[in-house]
Amino acid sequence: MRTVSAKLKHIGTSLSSSSRPYSLTPLASSHGKPRNPPSPTLLNEFVNFCYQRDLPKAMNAMAAMERHGIYADSINYSDLIKCCLARNAIEQGKLVHKHVFSNGYQPKTFLINILISMYVKFKLLDEAQALFDQMPERNVVSWTTMISAYANAKLSDKALEFFVLMLREGVLPNMFTFSSVLRACNGLFNVRQLHCGMVKLGLESDVFVRSALIDVYSKLDELKDAICVFNEMETKDLVVWNSIIGGLAQNSDGDEALDQFKRMKRAGFTADQATLTSVLRACTGLALLEVGRQVHVHVLKFDVDLILNNALLDMYCKSGSLEDAKSVFERMFHKDVISWSTMIAGLAQNGFSQEALKLFDLMKASGIKPNYITVLGVLFACSHAGLVDDGLYYFRSMKRLYGIDPGREHYGCIIDLLGRAGKVDEAVSLVQEMECEPDAVTWRTLLGACKVHRNVDLAIYAAKQVLKLDPEDAGTYVLLSNIYANSQRWEDVSEIRRQMREKGITKEPGCSWIEVNKQIHAFIVGDTAHPEIYEINRRLNQLIHKLMGIGYVPDTNFVLQDLEEEQRGDSLWYHSEKLAIVFGLMTLSSGSVIRIRKNLRICGDCHTFAKLVAKMECQVIVIRDPIRYHHFQNGVCSCGDYW
């Protein structure tokens, strides 16, 4: 790309000398007169058939014209090509190509560009490039069509190569060229060079270019640059608003995405499908159910939009509101594989495994072919339901039945399934036979099984594998330290603590969020900042003493074991999810579901606490941690006490 930079430096001086005139005038007869005088009747019939989109008759008329050496206007051929595209008539499109080059006739650049675009839309890139290579004269449309085609086909190097060749030929890029080539950039260095080129050509204020810049900076996780480009615009339109909201939502900056959405509405813009899809994604990431329900009202205007309905379905599933998700799913007029997969995975992740498997059977009966995510949801459901044989069957046959190669996530589900069933040795064998290299998530899954079944030696081995791949994983250090402490291997405990100190690793504080009256309340372990923390602590102490009266005992195995027993018990009392649960009991109306999002996996003691509170207070509690969704009701959790 240094060539791109060099060309762009001199691009301003070549504006007058290198650009060639280009006219969109129709085909003329300057390339040679037809062998016979045109037949007005035959030509008029062809024009009418093209206008009426009557492809068979238009093709017959074109064949007759070719026999008589008659050629029509470029606009008429353009109409015929549109008809071929609408009917996916590839062979007829190729016949049009052959016709306009027959008998030595040479079409104008305008028509050749349309033919190249036709091949691109038919996904025949080799044919498109072959025709492009034969062009006696190429203009910015020719180059941009090819660059866009390669960018859309994820052939980034080819798209960038064509951009450089375009500059070398002296053709100046326009706003559409830059919008296309930016999609091919997968490195910040290239983007910055192109950004400079846009400024030199005076195209940086174009709405399409700005939108493309925001998209690519967001894709590269350079949100500061994306926001800077957005803020530099004096006047903004809906396309640019959608780009910045979408970029923020995709990069898990849901708070800022929602703030920009509010600014957009205050600026007088009406949200469209793209806006609402991004806003729903932000709500999903933040688990903001009430805000998501408000967005649902806007979605009703576009009730038949499949992408939007899928985003709505995903939001409800990931917010733990399965009743709302089922309602949306059942109301959807059209469902694709994403709709089915989202609902199956949502049911499975929320602990409703049998429903997920029944829905999978309905999906197959409907004729929709499962994809990678569908099978993942099915395996997750089998794991949570303890269906070892079924899970292994789907895993072993997914390639044969659905043409899907097992990925790391599928292996992880089966390792989890075997671990739940106590088949730890089989889980180890599966890790060893993985076609792809096990990652940290895979080893953490095995570590979880070893912890539950108290396989100390294997747990230590799995923990060490995790730390090789993710040396900053504080949770694994703490777990490994506690395993050593439980085995009274104090020298090893000291070594783990030394490593943590040297690397500056500290356990991330637990944080829980709860939405009350459309406001988010955050709690951390041992919180003192919340304005109602003293009342929350008082209520929590009362609740814990009531629970102790029915047999609750804090489980100190979930605390870093360098504290005295009494201190460890006290520290458990003020875990963030306990504070959030009590705040929910204090503020939410009777019968409301307490919904909590947590940054760390819920500990065993808090899990027991939530089950007992749900039973004693006749309350439904939903906690979403990074691993699973826990639905607590009547003293039982949907996870089956395995997580």
Tab-separated table of N, CA and C in Angstrom, residues 222-276:
chain	number	residue	atom	x	y	z
A	222	GLU	N	-11.380	1.150	16.346
A	222	GLU	CA	-10.815	2.493	16.542
A	222	GLU	C	-11.976	3.473	16.713
A	223	LEU	N	-12.681	3.336	17.844
A	223	LEU	CA	-13.905	4.106	18.036
A	223	LEU	C	-13.636	5.604	18.160
A	224	LYS	N	-12.479	5.983	18.708
A	224	LYS	CA	-12.167	7.408	18.825
A	224	LYS	C	-12.093	8.054	17.451
A	225	ASP	N	-11.467	7.344	16.497
A	225	ASP	CA	-11.383	7.878	15.136
A	225	ASP	C	-12.765	7.945	14.496
A	226	ALA	N	-13.571	6.906	14.733
A	226	ALA	CA	-14.922	6.872	14.164
A	226	ALA	C	-15.744	8.050	14.683
A	227	ILE	N	-15.680	8.288	15.989
A	227	ILE	CA	-16.441	9.392	16.580
A	227	ILE	C	-15.916	10.736	16.087
A	228	CYS	N	-14.594	10.819	15.900
A	228	CYS	CA	-13.991	12.059	15.388
A	228	CYS	C	-14.512	12.369	13.987
A	229	VAL	N	-14.540	11.374	13.107
A	229	VAL	CA	-15.067	11.559	11.750
A	229	VAL	C	-16.525	11.994	11.818
A	230	PHE	N	-17.282	11.367	12.702
A	230	PHE	CA	-18.707	11.688	12.851
A	230	PHE	C	-18.896	13.131	13.331
A	231	ASN	N	-18.134	13.526	14.333
A	231	ASN	CA	-18.300	14.860	14.920
A	231	ASN	C	-17.855	15.983	13.988
A	232	GLU	N	-16.969	15.668	13.033
A	232	GLU	CA	-16.483	16.692	12.112
A	232	GLU	C	-17.549	17.127	11.107
A	233	MET	N	-18.592	16.319	10.950
A	233	MET	CA	-19.640	16.642	9.976
A	233	MET	C	-20.537	17.745	10.525
A	234	GLU	N	-20.681	18.807	9.757
A	234	GLU	CA	-21.562	19.899	10.185
A	234	GLU	C	-23.023	19.500	10.054
A	235	THR	N	-23.354	18.849	8.951
A	235	THR	CA	-24.722	18.355	8.758
A	235	THR	C	-24.659	16.847	8.620
A	236	LYS	N	-25.523	16.172	9.329
A	236	LYS	CA	-25.514	14.712	9.347
A	236	LYS	C	-26.825	14.195	8.766
A	237	ASP	N	-26.768	13.078	8.064
A	237	ASP	CA	-27.999	12.459	7.603
A	237	ASP	C	-28.152	11.093	8.276
A	238	LEU	N	-29.225	10.398	7.966
A	238	LEU	CA	-29.546	9.150	8.649
A	238	LEU	C	-28.492	8.077	8.412
A	239	VAL	N	-27.885	8.069	7.219
A	239	VAL	CA	-26.855	7.073	6.904
A	239	VAL	C	-25.688	7.176	7.880
A	240	VAL	N	-25.248	8.417	8.148
A	240	VAL	CA	-24.116	8.619	9.042
A	240	VAL	C	-24.497	8.307	10.491
A	241	TRP	N	-25.690	8.701	10.892
A	241	TRP	CA	-26.151	8.345	12.239
A	241	TRP	C	-26.161	6.825	12.418
A	242	ASN	N	-26.668	6.128	11.413
A	242	ASN	CA	-26.718	4.660	11.491
A	242	ASN	C	-25.325	4.058	11.597
A	243	SER	N	-24.369	4.657	10.880
A	243	SER	CA	-22.997	4.135	10.904
A	243	SER	C	-22.395	4.243	12.303
A	244	ILE	N	-22.552	5.410	12.946
A	244	ILE	CA	-21.920	5.585	14.260
A	244	ILE	C	-22.642	4.771	15.325
A	245	ILE	N	-23.964	4.703	15.273
A	245	ILE	CA	-24.708	3.905	16.254
A	245	ILE	C	-24.380	2.431	16.078
A	246	GLY	N	-24.329	1.973	14.814
A	246	GLY	CA	-23.993	0.576	14.547
A	246	GLY	C	-22.578	0.235	14.970
A	247	GLY	N	-21.626	1.143	14.695
A	247	GLY	CA	-20.237	0.890	15.078
A	247	GLY	C	-20.069	0.780	16.577
A	248	LEU	N	-20.729	1.653	17.320
A	248	LEU	CA	-20.643	1.615	18.785
A	248	LEU	C	-21.272	0.347	19.333
A	249	ALA	N	-22.426	-0.024	18.791
A	249	ALA	CA	-23.109	-1.232	19.271
A	249	ALA	C	-22.277	-2.480	18.988
A	250	GLN	N	-21.661	-2.544	17.802
A	250	GLN	CA	-20.848	-3.709	17.442
A	250	GLN	C	-19.618	-3.837	18.314
A	251	ASN	N	-19.130	-2.726	18.832
A	251	ASN	CA	-17.935	-2.743	19.668
A	251	ASN	C	-18.265	-2.744	21.155
A	252	SER	N	-19.486	-3.167	21.477
A	252	SER	CA	-19.926	-3.354	22.866
A	252	SER	C	-19.925	-2.064	23.672
A	253	ASP	N	-20.051	-0.934	23.000
A	253	ASP	CA	-20.199	0.341	23.695
A	253	ASP	C	-21.669	0.738	23.627
A	254	GLY	N	-22.491	-0.081	24.279
A	254	GLY	CA	-23.932	0.099	24.186
A	254	GLY	C	-24.424	1.399	24.776
A	255	ASP	N	-23.809	1.842	25.872
A	255	ASP	CA	-24.231	3.100	26.499
A	255	ASP	C	-24.100	4.267	25.532
A	256	GLU	N	-22.932	4.359	24.868
A	256	GLU	CA	-22.706	5.458	23.927
A	256	GLU	C	-23.617	5.324	22.709
A	257	ALA	N	-23.867	4.082	22.271
A	257	ALA	CA	-24.772	3.865	21.135
A	257	ALA	C	-26.173	4.392	21.459
A	258	LEU	N	-26.652	4.113	22.661
A	258	LEU	CA	-27.980	4.593	23.059
A	258	LEU	C	-27.993	6.119	23.213
A	259	ASP	N	-26.890	6.689	23.693
A	259	ASP	CA	-26.800	8.152	23.787
A	259	ASP	C	-26.881	8.797	22.405
A	260	GLN	N	-26.172	8.214	21.437
A	260	GLN	CA	-26.210	8.754	20.071
A	260	GLN	C	-27.610	8.598	19.471
A	261	PHE	N	-28.283	7.505	19.811
A	261	PHE	CA	-29.655	7.295	19.327
A	261	PHE	C	-30.572	8.404	19.847
A	262	LYS	N	-30.408	8.759	21.128
A	262	LYS	CA	-31.209	9.851	21.702
A	262	LYS	C	-30.894	11.173	21.003
A	263	ARG	N	-29.596	11.423	20.736
A	263	ARG	CA	-29.194	12.648	20.029
A	263	ARG	C	-29.802	12.684	18.628
A	264	MET	N	-29.811	11.544	17.969
A	264	MET	CA	-30.369	11.461	16.624
A	264	MET	C	-31.849	11.832	16.625
A	265	LYS	N	-32.584	11.320	17.601
A	265	LYS	CA	-34.016	11.627	17.680
A	265	LYS	C	-34.244	13.104	17.994
A	266	ARG	N	-33.394	13.659	18.879
A	266	ARG	CA	-33.524	15.089	19.190
A	266	ARG	C	-33.212	15.959	17.975
A	267	ALA	N	-32.344	15.434	17.075
A	267	ALA	CA	-31.995	16.180	15.853
A	267	ALA	C	-33.093	16.101	14.796
A	268	GLY	N	-34.150	15.341	15.085
A	268	GLY	CA	-35.290	15.300	14.177
A	268	GLY	C	-35.299	14.153	13.190
A	269	PHE	N	-34.398	13.181	13.344
A	269	PHE	CA	-34.357	12.045	12.421
A	269	PHE	C	-35.238	10.910	12.940
A	270	THR	N	-35.882	10.221	12.008
A	270	THR	CA	-36.725	9.073	12.352
A	270	THR	C	-35.936	7.788	12.132
A	271	ALA	N	-35.961	6.921	13.109
A	271	ALA	CA	-35.202	5.671	13.020
A	271	ALA	C	-35.758	4.775	11.918
A	272	ASP	N	-34.856	4.133	11.172
A	272	ASP	CA	-35.273	3.121	10.197
A	272	ASP	C	-34.847	1.745	10.698
A	273	GLN	N	-34.955	0.746	9.825
A	273	GLN	CA	-34.641	-0.623	10.247
A	273	GLN	C	-33.205	-0.761	10.711
A	274	ALA	N	-32.276	-0.132	9.989
A	274	ALA	CA	-30.862	-0.246	10.353
A	274	ALA	C	-30.608	0.368	11.727
A	275	THR	N	-31.226	1.522	11.987
A	275	THR	CA	-31.061	2.173	13.297
A	275	THR	C	-31.546	1.257	14.408
A	276	LEU	N	-32.759	0.741	14.250
A	276	LEU	CA	-33.373	-0.056	15.310
A	276	LEU	C	-32.627	-1.373	15.532
